[in-house]
Amino acid sequence: MTSFILEIRKMMRKARTYIGPIALSLLTLAVALGVKHDNHAQYMRRRMENDFIVAGSMLNAAFLCRVLLEFIAFTFLPLFVCMVCADLMASESADGTMRMVLVRPITRARVLISKYTLGMLYALKLTVGTGLFAYLLGWLMLGRGSLVIFENGIWVVPEHTAILRLLAAYALIGCGMMAVGSIAFAVSTFLSNANGAIGAAMGVLYGSAVIGQIQYFAKLKPYLLTSPLEKWGEGLTGPFDANTYLHSIGLLLTYAVVSFVIGLVIFERRDILG
Amino acid sequence: MAEIVLETTGLTKFFRARKAVDDLSLRVYEGDVYGFLGPNWAGKSTTIRMLTGLVRPHGGSARLMGYDVGAQRVQSLRQVGAIVELPAFYKYMSARENLEIFSRYSGGCDKKRIDEVLDAVGLLDRAKDKVKTFSHGMVQRLGIAQALLPDPKVVILDEPTSGLDPQGMRDVRELILRLSKEHGITVFLSSHLLHEVEQVCNRVGIINRGRLVAEGSVGELLHREMSIVEFGVSDIAHAAELLSGVDSLKVLETSACCVSINGPRDCVAEANRALVQSGIDVYSIVPKTMNLEDLFMKLVGDGEEDD
């Protein structure tokens, strides 16, 4: 527990930790302002509200949460998560403080587990925190109401159900960020360069997206990193299938665990030369 | 007989094909201030990294405080403080915060102890300043402070005076002597500064190209090795030629009035006899004191010639 608290203390003092939350908050605000003041969106809203009975405002907090996730799930979120997860190990190796820590009576596994746990909590907190912030901001600026989605038709999800389904979507993306963060973390155990680890993890994410589009690799597709991540929206447009979500979460957590084990084995065997 | 607190047996490490440390066996006894001497790239830091478990040896073993570093790393480091190469700190934190963090990894210590070690290295008045504002010398001092934090029985210092000004170097030397004399701390000091080692260490190990080329007390080593003697003679050229022919002697240099030879102490009499029997007048025989630098240059220089 002590080493975990020490890791929190170190993380809280780094500017890098706050870049993600600040940038995502600003982005949420920008999207909320866009939804509120965009003429086309307002026109669509008026048209829809004339033709359908929608509880509350159509362009509301739930709508903002859903739109935001589309924007950030494969772009900003993994980038900010990787920035922090890769830095946990790489910066200490590059600065030489890892050497100072490891000449103390503490096992390498304990150091690694503390850092990894913190990285995973950060990934989850950043994702879910962004969702909560978006909902609260949306509530203040746009009001509450049912979630209306235009995708292969029009889907109207009642407010109370929408909140639960959005929570499930954010939790799924949170697990995805844990997986991506774990890859960055694993790479940073042997690469004393956070940028390299960020690049590697983002490369796996986008590489999966590309491979998933190639027919030749169709058999691989269900196991690619992006496939379970893409399932986040399914529960919002149609009946909610808990099994799909659980299966996707399981696959993403498998990525996270395998990455962690690889990182642990590398770190345990590695000579600390820097 | 004092207890062995640090020991390596056949320690070997490769970096690709290069043998960085080659079958290194050394012993440090409780209370020693052990100087680990060697030129750059001799394998000093690699040895220290193996002693602290940062690097895994390809052969042999290291023991600290009776524990095998490879198998019982945590136990072996419990009573050890160390600086390995240049100390590094969290630059965005103050000196005190850094020491708090590092102390927690060793089980923690109270504020008083942190003040004590900061005071010992002359940084108490800068305790609240961020490390990023520190000079190289101050970081080095803070490194020593963190090594002393867990109240260790053994302190491993890798070139602790590197980057310090002359006053700072003297302060560190005095601190090492104080640690040894007043607190009974065993010090393993790696350095390439010969006068530093000569001033503070009671035992020395000399490493060159990964191999231990000499080990023992400073006095013992200097006496064990061949001595240099200067002969004042009447015929320099003849004397130099004659002495060159004596086995186990080496003519080092000749000047206008004397010949310097290097060889075992027993051979001095033999050389004198040979000179007198050849009709060369001997005016003076002056033994030249060998210091650690002479010894070091001889051992390291010989090693280079061998290769």
XYZ file of C-alpha atoms in Angstrom:
581
model
C 0.000 0.000 0.000
C 2.862 2.364 0.863
C 4.378 2.162 -2.589
C 0.934 2.750 -4.144
C 0.510 5.912 -2.065
C 3.999 7.025 -3.088
C 3.033 6.542 -6.715
C -0.102 8.647 -6.225
C 2.025 11.331 -4.607
C 4.421 11.366 -7.534
C 1.634 11.332 -10.114
C -0.189 14.226 -8.467
C 2.919 16.383 -8.815
C 3.287 15.877 -12.559
C 1.768 18.312 -15.041
C 1.207 15.447 -17.509
C -1.427 13.979 -15.172
C -3.683 16.989 -15.634
C -3.373 17.439 -19.386
C -5.969 14.741 -20.122
C -8.691 15.886 -17.713
C -8.236 19.550 -18.656
C -8.202 18.887 -22.402
C -11.214 16.574 -22.230
C -13.142 19.059 -20.083
C -12.475 21.811 -22.615
C -13.451 19.494 -25.437
C -16.673 18.563 -23.629
C -17.438 22.235 -23.187
C -16.760 22.883 -26.873
C -19.028 20.033 -27.939
C -21.748 21.204 -25.533
C -21.534 24.740 -26.931
C -21.658 23.331 -30.430
C -24.773 21.278 -29.660
C -26.437 24.236 -27.984
C -25.715 26.847 -30.618
C -25.328 24.928 -33.873
C -28.124 26.064 -36.199
C -28.412 22.760 -38.026
C -28.699 20.826 -34.762
C -31.369 23.180 -33.493
C -33.293 22.853 -36.757
C -33.136 19.054 -36.507
C -34.287 19.231 -32.909
C -37.313 21.349 -33.776
C -38.223 19.022 -36.646
C -37.891 15.928 -34.478
C -39.741 17.367 -31.522
C -42.638 18.245 -33.818
C -42.869 14.684 -35.131
C -42.081 12.667 -31.958
C -42.883 12.804 -28.310
C -39.520 13.090 -26.601
C -39.282 13.370 -22.831
C -37.401 16.622 -22.150
C -34.982 18.171 -24.593
C -33.690 16.047 -27.454
C -30.264 17.686 -27.520
C -29.615 16.973 -23.870
C -27.047 15.627 -21.402
C -27.396 12.024 -22.610
C -27.000 13.145 -26.220
C -23.849 15.072 -25.283
C -22.374 12.013 -23.510
C -23.010 9.853 -26.528
C -21.665 12.350 -29.094
C -18.606 13.028 -26.961
C -17.772 9.336 -26.735
C -17.850 9.096 -30.519
C -15.313 11.899 -30.698
C -12.900 10.722 -28.043
C -13.121 6.926 -27.757
C -10.485 6.210 -30.389
C -8.588 9.493 -30.341
C -8.084 11.674 -27.293
C -8.907 9.160 -24.581
C -6.335 6.514 -25.586
C -3.762 9.232 -26.233
C -4.114 10.806 -22.784
C -4.267 7.417 -21.055
C -1.119 6.260 -22.860
C 0.644 9.496 -21.999
C 0.247 8.779 -18.303
C 0.599 4.977 -18.348
C 3.781 5.064 -20.447
C 5.252 7.807 -18.314
C 4.836 5.842 -15.075
C 7.733 3.538 -15.922
C 9.600 5.256 -18.733
C 10.177 8.594 -17.045
C 11.630 6.928 -13.956
C 13.972 4.859 -16.113
C 15.002 7.879 -18.180
C 15.531 10.135 -15.150
C 17.448 7.483 -13.215
C 15.042 7.518 -10.265
C 14.102 3.896 -10.987
C 17.697 2.979 -10.141
C 17.396 4.922 -6.886
C 14.145 3.145 -5.987
C 15.441 -0.320 -6.822
C 18.483 -0.080 -4.559
C 15.961 0.061 -1.734
C 14.619 -3.094 -0.086
C 11.552 -3.397 -2.278
C 10.744 -6.026 -4.886
C 10.508 -5.077 -8.519
C 7.088 -6.697 -8.689
C 5.786 -4.424 -5.954
C 7.045 -1.317 -7.726
C 5.503 -2.479 -10.980
C 2.153 -3.488 -9.466
C 1.807 -0.127 -7.684
C 2.457 1.775 -10.879
C 0.238 -0.461 -12.975
C -2.679 -0.253 -10.538
C -2.417 3.509 -10.560
C -2.282 3.588 -14.348
C -5.402 1.455 -14.613
C -7.282 3.572 -12.088
C -6.294 6.650 -14.061
C -7.574 5.113 -17.310
C -10.890 4.180 -15.732
C -11.263 7.443 -13.867
C -10.446 9.564 -16.899
C -13.032 7.745 -19.017
C -15.849 7.532 -16.493
C -14.979 10.982 -15.097
C -15.262 12.496 -18.559
C -18.666 10.853 -18.978
C -19.896 12.159 -15.638
C -18.585 15.625 -16.369
C -20.253 15.578 -19.790
C -23.551 14.539 -18.234
C -23.434 17.236 -15.549
C -22.371 19.916 -18.017
C -25.006 18.759 -20.473
C -27.632 18.857 -17.740
C -26.655 22.447 -16.890
C -26.416 23.684 -20.458
C -28.881 21.522 -22.373
C -31.176 19.909 -19.838
C -32.076 16.253 -19.377
C -34.226 13.915 -21.416
C -34.422 10.769 -23.529
C -31.510 9.735 -25.650
C -32.275 10.062 -29.349
C -29.916 8.431 -31.815
C -30.039 8.582 -35.588
C -28.319 5.422 -36.689
C -29.951 2.930 -39.029
C -33.229 4.615 -38.125
C -34.203 6.612 -35.077
C -33.719 5.230 -31.590
C -35.311 6.827 -28.603
C -34.094 5.502 -25.253
C -35.932 6.705 -22.142
C -33.842 8.838 -19.811
C -33.431 6.406 -16.903
C -32.474 3.543 -19.267
C -30.203 5.835 -21.264
C -28.176 6.707 -18.171
C -27.567 3.028 -17.386
C -26.691 2.205 -20.987
C -24.355 5.184 -21.249
C -22.715 4.059 -18.027
C -22.222 0.607 -19.560
C -20.783 2.181 -22.728
C -18.373 4.325 -20.740
C -17.401 1.305 -18.611
C -16.660 -0.669 -21.778
C -14.556 2.144 -23.182
C -12.899 2.428 -19.746
C -11.876 -1.233 -20.001
C -10.610 -0.509 -23.512
C -8.504 2.331 -22.166
C -7.140 -0.058 -19.527
C -6.135 -2.400 -22.344
C -4.481 0.349 -24.409
C -2.846 1.802 -21.284
C -1.561 -1.668 -20.354
C 0.099 -2.027 -23.747
C 1.795 1.366 -23.335
C 2.807 0.365 -19.810
C 4.246 -2.980 -20.935
C 6.279 -1.345 -23.701
C 7.590 1.268 -21.263
C 9.071 -1.455 -19.050
C 11.808 -1.998 -21.605
C 11.750 1.287 -23.490
C 13.034 4.184 -21.407
C 11.128 6.560 -23.609
C 7.494 7.392 -22.952
C 6.931 8.659 -26.495
C 7.986 5.331 -27.957
C 5.596 3.471 -25.679
C 2.740 5.861 -26.542
C 3.472 5.354 -30.231
C 3.552 1.590 -29.847
C 0.210 1.445 -28.004
C -1.528 3.823 -30.398
C 0.003 1.824 -33.230
C -1.589 -1.366 -31.895
C -4.943 0.418 -31.580
C -4.950 1.901 -35.071
C -3.253 -1.156 -36.536
C -6.127 -3.263 -35.183
C -8.626 -0.885 -36.763
C -6.889 -1.228 -40.138
C -6.483 -5.007 -39.977
C -10.128 -5.279 -38.952
C -11.105 -3.724 -42.292
C -9.112 -6.232 -44.361
C -11.153 -9.202 -45.447
C -8.117 -11.504 -45.493
C -7.900 -11.164 -41.700
C -11.625 -11.720 -41.091
C -10.941 -14.657 -38.769
C -8.727 -12.479 -36.606
C -11.220 -9.656 -36.355
C -13.156 -10.811 -33.245
C -9.901 -10.878 -31.271
C -8.499 -7.524 -32.386
C -8.315 -4.742 -29.836
C -10.756 -2.518 -31.696
C -13.493 -5.145 -32.129
C -14.708 -5.205 -28.501
C -14.209 -1.452 -28.263
C -16.544 -0.876 -31.205
C -19.337 -2.633 -29.322
C -19.843 0.324 -27.002
C -22.617 1.801 -29.116
C -24.587 -1.400 -29.653
C -26.461 -1.201 -26.369
C -27.651 2.289 -27.198
C -29.235 1.434 -30.517
C -31.358 -1.589 -29.894
C -31.948 -4.062 -27.125
C -29.228 -4.148 -24.514
C -27.318 -7.427 -24.704
C -25.386 -7.850 -21.477
C -23.519 -10.861 -22.870
C -22.050 -8.821 -25.709
C -20.837 -6.236 -23.214
C -19.433 -8.811 -20.806
C -17.707 -10.677 -23.609
C -16.159 -7.449 -24.886
C -15.085 -6.404 -21.408
C -13.580 -9.860 -20.881
C -11.587 -9.603 -24.093
C -10.326 -6.118 -23.245
C -9.336 -7.189 -19.744
C -7.502 -10.155 -21.262
C -5.475 -7.683 -23.329
C -4.767 -5.735 -20.137
C -3.736 -8.793 -18.105
C -1.549 -10.272 -20.844
C 0.179 -6.902 -21.324
C 0.731 -6.624 -17.580
C 2.246 -10.108 -17.356
C 4.570 -9.380 -20.293
C 5.618 -6.114 -18.612
C 6.204 -7.889 -15.312
C 8.349 -10.628 -16.854
C 10.419 -8.075 -18.787
C 10.868 -5.796 -15.780
C 11.817 -8.670 -13.469
C 14.536 -9.856 -15.865
C 15.786 -6.542 -17.139
C 19.145 -5.068 -16.133
C 18.723 -1.547 -14.825
C 21.475 0.318 -16.605
C 20.076 3.840 -16.962
C 38.314 -11.681 12.736
C 35.775 -9.080 11.598
C 32.601 -10.294 9.962
C 32.359 -10.237 6.172
C 29.581 -7.823 5.222
C 30.075 -7.700 1.475
C 31.460 -10.475 -0.645
C 31.567 -11.412 -4.294
C 32.597 -14.819 -5.587
C 33.517 -15.301 -9.215
C 31.210 -12.480 -10.255
C 30.998 -12.285 -14.031
C 28.956 -10.115 -16.373
C 28.883 -9.860 -20.134
C 27.438 -7.064 -22.216
C 27.054 -8.853 -25.536
C 30.514 -10.264 -26.257
C 32.340 -7.860 -23.936
C 33.219 -9.178 -20.507
C 32.506 -6.213 -18.244
C 33.297 -8.050 -15.012
C 35.475 -11.118 -15.051
C 35.470 -13.652 -12.221
C 35.574 -10.963 -9.558
C 36.036 -12.124 -5.971
C 36.423 -9.597 -3.203
C 35.673 -9.292 0.491
C 34.790 -6.320 2.625
C 34.877 -6.697 6.399
C 32.751 -4.945 8.983
C 34.150 -1.478 9.697
C 36.217 -1.316 6.521
C 36.395 1.740 4.349
C 37.048 -0.192 1.166
C 38.289 1.666 -1.873
C 37.239 0.124 -5.156
C 39.658 1.595 -7.645
C 39.785 1.370 -11.351
C 40.010 3.456 -14.503
C 36.933 4.351 -16.516
C 35.196 1.312 -18.028
C 37.016 -1.006 -15.639
C 33.754 -2.521 -14.403
C 33.315 -0.630 -11.129
C 29.752 0.531 -11.715
C 28.707 -2.822 -13.167
C 30.040 -4.505 -10.036
C 28.100 -2.088 -7.854
C 24.971 -2.671 -9.915
C 25.346 -6.400 -9.344
C 25.927 -5.809 -5.631
C 22.662 -3.889 -5.391
C 20.649 -6.244 -7.577
C 20.163 -3.807 -10.439
C 22.038 -6.052 -12.842
C 22.022 -9.834 -12.870
C 25.379 -11.545 -13.103
C 26.046 -14.202 -15.722
C 28.210 -16.060 -13.263
C 29.200 -16.053 -9.611
C 27.358 -14.466 -6.727
C 27.282 -11.443 -4.477
C 26.432 -11.414 -0.792
C 25.503 -8.416 1.309
C 25.072 -8.663 5.070
C 25.149 -12.445 4.690
C 22.295 -12.568 2.161
C 22.605 -13.642 -1.440
C 21.766 -10.566 -3.523
C 20.322 -12.655 -6.356
C 18.031 -14.820 -4.232
C 17.363 -12.523 -1.248
C 17.668 -9.050 -2.690
C 15.201 -7.369 -0.339
C 16.803 -8.793 2.818
C 20.299 -8.033 1.569
C 19.460 -4.357 0.957
C 17.661 -3.760 4.242
C 20.707 -2.354 6.024
C 22.384 -0.882 3.006
C 22.437 2.647 1.640
C 23.722 3.186 -1.862
C 24.470 5.631 -4.614
C 24.855 3.992 -7.992
C 26.440 6.356 -10.500
C 24.955 9.850 -10.449
C 22.132 10.213 -7.955
C 18.785 11.043 -9.531
C 15.788 12.650 -7.862
C 12.270 13.785 -8.605
C 13.149 17.258 -9.831
C 9.657 18.611 -9.282
C 9.858 17.839 -5.562
C 11.861 19.437 -2.761
C 14.912 17.813 -1.195
C 12.874 16.896 1.871
C 10.023 15.407 -0.157
C 12.504 13.326 -2.132
C 14.028 11.967 1.044
C 10.558 11.232 2.430
C 9.707 9.274 -0.718
C 12.943 7.281 -0.709
C 12.756 6.634 3.032
C 9.287 5.118 2.602
C 10.753 2.516 0.253
C 13.029 1.481 3.124
C 10.246 1.329 5.683
C 10.091 5.039 6.494
C 11.817 7.310 8.970
C 10.859 10.336 11.030
C 11.338 14.005 10.162
C 14.195 14.247 12.644
C 16.215 11.649 10.758
C 15.659 13.475 7.477
C 16.888 16.690 9.118
C 19.909 14.817 10.492
C 21.030 13.501 7.112
C 20.344 16.833 5.403
C 22.413 18.522 8.069
C 25.200 15.966 7.687
C 25.580 16.885 4.003
C 25.041 20.606 4.528
C 21.672 20.887 2.818
C 19.359 21.537 5.760
C 18.810 25.165 4.779
C 17.828 24.086 1.232
C 15.463 21.326 2.381
C 12.358 23.049 0.997
C 13.882 23.949 -2.372
C 12.996 21.910 -5.426
C 15.750 19.636 -6.629
C 15.569 21.179 -10.113
C 17.162 24.307 -8.619
C 20.119 22.330 -7.222
C 23.637 22.348 -8.636
C 25.352 19.103 -9.592
C 27.310 19.136 -6.355
C 24.168 19.620 -4.278
C 22.479 16.692 -6.025
C 25.544 14.620 -5.206
C 25.277 15.606 -1.548
C 21.578 14.812 -1.534
C 22.507 11.415 -2.973
C 24.727 10.770 0.015
C 21.934 11.949 2.325
C 19.485 9.443 0.820
C 22.054 6.667 1.186
C 22.346 7.466 4.901
C 18.580 7.652 5.470
C 17.881 4.056 6.524
C 20.645 4.240 9.160
C 22.613 1.654 7.197
C 25.345 -0.698 8.317
C 26.913 -0.653 4.868
C 27.098 2.299 2.524
C 27.950 1.762 -1.134
C 29.106 4.942 -2.805
C 29.827 5.067 -6.502
C 32.183 7.993 -7.123
C 30.523 10.168 -4.460
C 32.770 13.187 -4.976
C 32.164 13.388 -8.702
C 31.189 16.940 -9.592
C 32.004 18.390 -6.196
C 34.285 21.385 -5.677
C 37.481 20.861 -3.616
C 35.729 21.939 -0.412
C 32.828 19.604 -1.175
C 35.215 16.743 -1.849
C 36.931 17.333 1.457
C 33.584 17.478 3.256
C 32.568 14.138 1.749
C 35.885 12.547 2.693
C 35.477 13.793 6.245
C 31.895 12.541 6.295
C 33.019 9.074 5.168
C 35.674 8.950 7.872
C 33.151 10.130 10.448
C 30.643 7.497 9.375
C 33.266 4.839 9.752
C 34.839 5.999 12.999
C 31.854 7.366 14.902
C 29.055 5.173 13.600
C 30.958 2.019 12.671
C 29.461 2.037 9.169
C 31.229 -0.069 6.564
C 31.878 1.949 3.421
C 32.401 0.546 -0.055
C 33.733 3.444 -2.071
C 34.234 3.283 -5.787
C 36.511 5.919 -7.197
C 39.150 6.673 -9.729
C 40.563 9.435 -7.530
C 43.613 7.780 -6.034
C 44.440 10.408 -3.426
C 40.840 10.242 -2.227
C 41.039 6.497 -1.703
C 44.474 6.762 -0.110
C 43.159 9.329 2.353
C 40.034 7.572 3.513
C 40.325 3.849 2.822
C 41.970 1.195 4.944
C 41.540 -1.513 2.297
C 41.647 -1.328 -1.451
C 40.648 -3.446 -4.401
C 41.969 -2.488 -7.812
C 39.970 -3.524 -10.847
C 41.058 -3.293 -14.443
C 39.138 -4.562 -17.466
C 36.742 -6.343 -15.181
C 39.419 -8.219 -13.271
C 40.550 -7.660 -9.715
C 44.292 -7.072 -10.053
C 45.093 -6.398 -6.393
C 43.335 -6.410 -3.056
C 44.459 -5.737 0.486
C 45.206 -3.020 2.980
C 46.791 0.075 1.484
C 50.067 -0.432 3.413
C 50.166 -4.136 2.637
C 49.699 -3.551 -1.078
C 52.360 -0.886 -1.255
C 54.858 -3.093 0.553
C 53.913 -6.246 -1.261
C 54.593 -4.727 -4.605
C 58.064 -4.035 -5.905
C 59.771 -0.921 -4.666
C 61.588 1.764 -6.545
C 65.176 2.490 -5.509
C 67.442 5.223 -6.794
C 71.171 4.412 -7.026
C 73.647 7.326 -7.120
C 76.622 5.909 -9.037
C 79.879 6.985 -10.672
C 79.189 5.554 -14.140
C 75.529 5.888 -15.121
C 75.661 4.202 -18.517
C 77.634 1.207 -17.262
C 75.423 0.834 -14.206
C 72.240 0.963 -16.281
C 73.591 -1.687 -18.646
C 74.685 -3.907 -15.780
C 71.406 -3.633 -13.857
C 69.370 -4.298 -16.980
C 70.960 -7.706 -17.057
C 69.821 -8.618 -13.536
C 66.718 -10.802 -13.540
C 63.688 -9.447 -11.694
C 64.985 -5.891 -11.911
C 63.799 -3.228 -14.252
C 65.659 -0.012 -14.987
C 63.047 2.716 -14.942
C 65.071 5.793 -15.780
C 68.511 7.303 -15.708
C 69.500 10.879 -14.907
C 72.825 12.716 -14.738
C 73.785 11.154 -11.432
C 71.504 8.204 -10.707
C 69.723 5.121 -11.988
C 66.192 4.261 -10.815
C 65.321 0.616 -10.610
C 62.133 -1.227 -9.802
C 62.144 -4.662 -8.261
C 61.568 -6.760 -5.179
C 63.143 -5.454 -1.991
C 65.522 -8.471 -1.782
C 67.092 -7.532 -5.091
C 68.349 -4.176 -3.883
C 71.265 -5.813 -2.093
C 71.989 -7.959 -5.128
C 72.012 -4.901 -7.377
C 74.329 -3.052 -5.007
C 76.692 -6.045 -4.900
C 76.741 -6.278 -8.698
C 77.562 -2.580 -9.042
C 80.385 -2.676 -6.496
C 81.853 -5.899 -7.926
C 81.948 -4.269 -11.353
C 83.991 -1.393 -9.999
C 81.198 1.172 -10.069
C 81.188 3.481 -7.032
C 77.846 3.664 -5.271
C 77.311 7.028 -3.545
C 73.745 6.624 -2.420
C 70.823 4.168 -2.306
C 67.567 6.045 -1.862
C 64.331 4.051 -1.623
C 61.512 5.999 -3.209
C 58.188 5.657 -1.423
C 55.565 4.116 -3.637
C 52.156 5.694 -3.288
C 48.825 4.323 -4.362
C 49.018 6.219 -7.618
C 52.336 4.537 -8.520
C 50.869 1.173 -7.626
C 47.678 1.849 -9.546
C 49.530 3.019 -12.638
C 51.792 0.022 -12.440
C 48.963 -2.499 -12.130
C 46.648 -0.876 -14.603
C 49.477 -0.022 -16.975
C 50.746 -3.613 -16.892
C 47.254 -4.817 -17.656
C 47.073 -2.615 -20.709
C 50.436 -3.849 -21.922
C 49.300 -7.448 -21.565
C 46.415 -6.814 -23.899
